[in-house]
Short mmCIF file of C-alpha atoms in Angstrom, two decimals:
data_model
loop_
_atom_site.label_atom_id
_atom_site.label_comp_id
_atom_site.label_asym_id
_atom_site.label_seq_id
_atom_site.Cartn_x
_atom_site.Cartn_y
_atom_site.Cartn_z
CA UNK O 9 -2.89 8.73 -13.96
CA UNK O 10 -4.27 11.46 -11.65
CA UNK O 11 -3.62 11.29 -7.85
CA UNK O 12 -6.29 12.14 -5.59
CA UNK O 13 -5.69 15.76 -4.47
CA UNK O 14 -4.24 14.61 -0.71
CA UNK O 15 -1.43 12.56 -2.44
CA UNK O 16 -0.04 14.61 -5.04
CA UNK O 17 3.37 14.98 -4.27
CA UNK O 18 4.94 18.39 -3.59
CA UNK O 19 7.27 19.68 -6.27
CA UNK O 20 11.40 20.88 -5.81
CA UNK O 21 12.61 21.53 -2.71
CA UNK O 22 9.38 20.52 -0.21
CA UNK O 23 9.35 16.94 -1.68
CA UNK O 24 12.90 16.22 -1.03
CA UNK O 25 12.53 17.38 2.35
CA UNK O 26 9.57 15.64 2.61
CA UNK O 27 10.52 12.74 1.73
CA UNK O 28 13.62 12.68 3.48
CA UNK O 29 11.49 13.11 6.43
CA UNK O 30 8.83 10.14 5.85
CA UNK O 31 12.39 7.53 5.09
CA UNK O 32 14.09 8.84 8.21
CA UNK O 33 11.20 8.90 11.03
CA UNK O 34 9.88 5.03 8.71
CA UNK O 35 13.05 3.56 10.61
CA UNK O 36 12.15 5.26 13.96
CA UNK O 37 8.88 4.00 13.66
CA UNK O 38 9.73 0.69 13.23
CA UNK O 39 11.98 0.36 15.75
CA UNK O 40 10.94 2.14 18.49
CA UNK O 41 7.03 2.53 17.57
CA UNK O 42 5.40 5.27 16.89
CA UNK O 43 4.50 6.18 20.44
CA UNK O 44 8.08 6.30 21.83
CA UNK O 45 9.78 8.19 19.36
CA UNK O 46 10.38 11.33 19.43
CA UNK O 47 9.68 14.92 17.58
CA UNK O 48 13.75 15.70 18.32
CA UNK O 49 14.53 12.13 17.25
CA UNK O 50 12.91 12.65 13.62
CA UNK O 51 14.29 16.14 12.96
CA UNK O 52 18.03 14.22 13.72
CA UNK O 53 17.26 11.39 11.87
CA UNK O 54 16.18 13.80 8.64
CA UNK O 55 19.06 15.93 9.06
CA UNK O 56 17.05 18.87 10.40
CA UNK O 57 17.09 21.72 13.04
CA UNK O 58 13.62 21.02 15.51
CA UNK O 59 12.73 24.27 13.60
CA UNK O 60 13.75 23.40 10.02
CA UNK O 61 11.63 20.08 10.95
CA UNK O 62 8.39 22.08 12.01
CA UNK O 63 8.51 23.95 8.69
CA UNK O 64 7.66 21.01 6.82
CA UNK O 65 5.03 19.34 9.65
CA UNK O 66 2.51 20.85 12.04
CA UNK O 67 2.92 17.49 14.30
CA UNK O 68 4.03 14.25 14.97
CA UNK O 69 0.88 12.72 13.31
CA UNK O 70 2.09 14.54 10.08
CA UNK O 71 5.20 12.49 9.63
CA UNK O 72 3.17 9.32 10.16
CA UNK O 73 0.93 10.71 7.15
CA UNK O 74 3.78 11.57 4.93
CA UNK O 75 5.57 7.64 5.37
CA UNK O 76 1.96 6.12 4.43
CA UNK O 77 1.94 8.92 1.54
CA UNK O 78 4.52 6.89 -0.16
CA UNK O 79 2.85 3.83 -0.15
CA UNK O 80 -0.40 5.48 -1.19
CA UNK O 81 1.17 7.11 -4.06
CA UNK O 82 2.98 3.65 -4.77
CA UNK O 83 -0.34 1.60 -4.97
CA UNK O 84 -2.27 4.13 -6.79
CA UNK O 85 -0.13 4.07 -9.72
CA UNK O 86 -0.27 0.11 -9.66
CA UNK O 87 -3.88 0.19 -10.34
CA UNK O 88 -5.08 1.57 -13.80
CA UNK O 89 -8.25 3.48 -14.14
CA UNK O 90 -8.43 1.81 -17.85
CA UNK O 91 -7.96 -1.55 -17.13
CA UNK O 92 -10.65 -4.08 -17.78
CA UNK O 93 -11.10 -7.41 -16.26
CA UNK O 94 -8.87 -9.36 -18.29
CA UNK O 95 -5.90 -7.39 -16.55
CA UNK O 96 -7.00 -8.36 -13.07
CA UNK O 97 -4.04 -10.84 -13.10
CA UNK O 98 -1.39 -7.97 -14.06
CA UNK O 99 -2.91 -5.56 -11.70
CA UNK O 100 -2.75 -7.83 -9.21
CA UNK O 101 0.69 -8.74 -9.48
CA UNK O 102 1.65 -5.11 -9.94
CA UNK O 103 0.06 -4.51 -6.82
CA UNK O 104 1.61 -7.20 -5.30
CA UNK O 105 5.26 -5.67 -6.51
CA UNK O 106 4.21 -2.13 -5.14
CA UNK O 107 3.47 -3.17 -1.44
CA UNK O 108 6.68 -5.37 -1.65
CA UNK O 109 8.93 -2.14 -2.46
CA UNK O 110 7.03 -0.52 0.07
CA UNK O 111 6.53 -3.25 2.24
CA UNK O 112 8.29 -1.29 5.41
CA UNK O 113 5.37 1.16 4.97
CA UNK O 114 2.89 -1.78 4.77
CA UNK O 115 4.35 -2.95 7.88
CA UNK O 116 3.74 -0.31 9.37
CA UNK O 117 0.27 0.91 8.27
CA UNK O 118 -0.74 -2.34 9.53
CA UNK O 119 0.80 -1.52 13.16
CA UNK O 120 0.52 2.12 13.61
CA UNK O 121 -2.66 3.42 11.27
CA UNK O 122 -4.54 3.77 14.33
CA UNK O 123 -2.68 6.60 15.69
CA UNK O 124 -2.95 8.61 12.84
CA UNK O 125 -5.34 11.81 13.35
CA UNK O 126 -8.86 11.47 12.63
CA UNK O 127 -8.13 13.44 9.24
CA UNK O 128 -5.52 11.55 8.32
CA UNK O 129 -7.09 8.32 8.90
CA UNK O 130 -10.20 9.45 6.59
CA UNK O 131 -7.82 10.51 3.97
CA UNK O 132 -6.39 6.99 4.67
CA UNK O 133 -9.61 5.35 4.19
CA UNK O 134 -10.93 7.44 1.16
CA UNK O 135 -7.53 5.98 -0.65
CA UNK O 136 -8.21 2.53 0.28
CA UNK O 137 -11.61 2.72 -0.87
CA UNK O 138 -11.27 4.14 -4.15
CA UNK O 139 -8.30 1.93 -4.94
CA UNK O 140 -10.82 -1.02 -4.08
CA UNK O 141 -13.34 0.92 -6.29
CA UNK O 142 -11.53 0.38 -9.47
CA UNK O 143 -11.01 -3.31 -8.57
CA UNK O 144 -14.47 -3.77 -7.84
CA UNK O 145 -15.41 -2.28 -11.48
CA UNK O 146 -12.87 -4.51 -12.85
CA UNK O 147 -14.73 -7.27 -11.15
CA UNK O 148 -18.24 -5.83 -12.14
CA UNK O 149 -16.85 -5.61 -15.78
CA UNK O 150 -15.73 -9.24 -15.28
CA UNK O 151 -19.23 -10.78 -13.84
CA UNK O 152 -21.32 -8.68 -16.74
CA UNK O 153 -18.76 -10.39 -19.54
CA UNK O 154 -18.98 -14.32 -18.03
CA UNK O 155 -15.19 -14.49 -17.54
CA UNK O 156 -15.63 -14.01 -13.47
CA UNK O 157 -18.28 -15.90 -11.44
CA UNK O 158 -21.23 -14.03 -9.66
CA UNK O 159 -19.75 -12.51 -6.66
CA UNK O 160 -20.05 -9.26 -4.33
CA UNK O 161 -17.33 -7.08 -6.24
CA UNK O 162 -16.58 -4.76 -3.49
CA UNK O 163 -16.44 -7.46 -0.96
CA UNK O 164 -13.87 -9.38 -3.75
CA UNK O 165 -11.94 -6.25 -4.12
CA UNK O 166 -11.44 -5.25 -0.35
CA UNK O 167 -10.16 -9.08 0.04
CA UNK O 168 -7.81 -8.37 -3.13
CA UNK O 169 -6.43 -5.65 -1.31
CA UNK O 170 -5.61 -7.50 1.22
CA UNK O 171 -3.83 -10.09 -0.47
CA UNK O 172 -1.80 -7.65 -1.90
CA UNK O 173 0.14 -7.44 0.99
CA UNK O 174 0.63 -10.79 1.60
CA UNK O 175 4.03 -11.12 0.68
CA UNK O 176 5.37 -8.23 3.03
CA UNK O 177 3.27 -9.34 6.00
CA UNK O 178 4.54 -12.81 5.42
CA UNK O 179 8.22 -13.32 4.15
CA UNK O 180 9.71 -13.30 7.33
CA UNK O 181 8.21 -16.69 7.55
CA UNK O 182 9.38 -17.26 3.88
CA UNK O 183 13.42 -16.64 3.77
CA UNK O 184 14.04 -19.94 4.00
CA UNK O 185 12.60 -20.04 0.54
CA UNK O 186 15.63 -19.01 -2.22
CA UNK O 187 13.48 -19.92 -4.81
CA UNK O 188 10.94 -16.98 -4.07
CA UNK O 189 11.66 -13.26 -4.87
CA UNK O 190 8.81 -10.50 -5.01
CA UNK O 191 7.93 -10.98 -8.86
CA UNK O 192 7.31 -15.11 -8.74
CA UNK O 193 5.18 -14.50 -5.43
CA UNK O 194 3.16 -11.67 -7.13
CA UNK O 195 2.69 -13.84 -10.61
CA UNK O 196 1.89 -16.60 -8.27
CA UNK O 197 -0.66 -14.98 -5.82
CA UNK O 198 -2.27 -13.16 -8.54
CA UNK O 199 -2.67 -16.48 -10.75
CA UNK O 200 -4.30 -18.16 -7.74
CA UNK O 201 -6.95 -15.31 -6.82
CA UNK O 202 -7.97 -15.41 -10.83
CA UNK O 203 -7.77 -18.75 -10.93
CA UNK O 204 -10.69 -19.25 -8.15
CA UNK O 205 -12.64 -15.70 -9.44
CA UNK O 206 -13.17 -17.28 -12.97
CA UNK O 207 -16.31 -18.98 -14.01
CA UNK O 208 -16.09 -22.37 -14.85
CA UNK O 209 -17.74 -23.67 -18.01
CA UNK O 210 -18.56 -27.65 -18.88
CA UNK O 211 -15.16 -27.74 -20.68
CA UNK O 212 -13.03 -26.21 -17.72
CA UNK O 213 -11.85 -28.86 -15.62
CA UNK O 214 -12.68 -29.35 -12.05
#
């Protein structure tokens, strides 16, 4: 599937470096915040000269971009464009598995989106919305067929989306839990939303 224009990777040599930059400055980030870390600290933690670093950024605000790029590109793939509203389980759960591999970046979206640039954060936004958009047509699709009650679908899907990261935002409450790893929690979450989204017939019980 297509990424929207802002998140299609680089190719070769920029993407390595790239992404070497967006794993090194993730750690910085969540360890120090994004506030107290440095420009000098990133360039050593990816390995680069302060001028080898500004080759591949134009500010501070740029690295923050290029961490939540990763987890952009990440959920975007989990969604299909073709799936219809019987999926809504499996997309769900594959959701559910993306923002757990990328749950440091969901961590720290959920800290530290605010001090992306105003650009950035519309770029940001435009991602989350059309990822919602394709869950709210699966939800539309669902409503017109009888499988999903009446509901607002984009209010259902921006609350999917939310649920999504659940499981990052949460296991630290969890570990005592052996018995849970990323795929049961992402079967089980996404059985639970579909479960209460379906319409209920005579024959369903209560």
């Amino acid at each position: 599937m297509a990424l929207p224009g802002d998140l299609m990777p680089p190719n070769d040599l920029r993407a390595r470096r790239e992404d070497e930059i967006a794993r090194g400055a993730l750690k910085l980030f969540l360890d120090k915040g994004f506030h107290a870390t440095s420009v000098r600290e990133i360039a050593a933690a990816s390995n680069l000269s302060m001028g080898g670093l500004y080759e591949y950024i134009g500010s501070k605000g740029d690295v923050l971009w290029l961490v939540y790029r990763h987890l952009l590109t990440g959920l975007d793939a989990a969604v299909s464009s073709s799936a219809s509203s019987e999926d809504l389980e499996a997309t769900l759960a594959a959701l559910i598995a993306a923002t757990t591999e990328h749950a440091a970046e969901v961590q720290l979206m959920y800290r530290e989106a605010g001090a992306l640039d105003p650009a950035d954060r519309e770029r940001l936004a435009v991602s989350e919305r059309e990822q919602a958009g394709r869950l709210a047509a699966m939800v539309e699709e669902g409503i017109a067929s009888g499988y999903l009650a009446e509901n607002d679908p984009e209010l259902v899907a921006h609350l999917l989306m939310f649920l999504t990261a659940f499981y990052p935002l949460r296991r630290w409450l969890l570990r005592h839990r052996a018995d849970l790893d990323a795929g049961t929690v992402a079967r089980s979450v996404a059985r639970i939303v579909v479960h209460g989204l379906r319409a209920r017939t005579d024959a369903d019980p209560s």
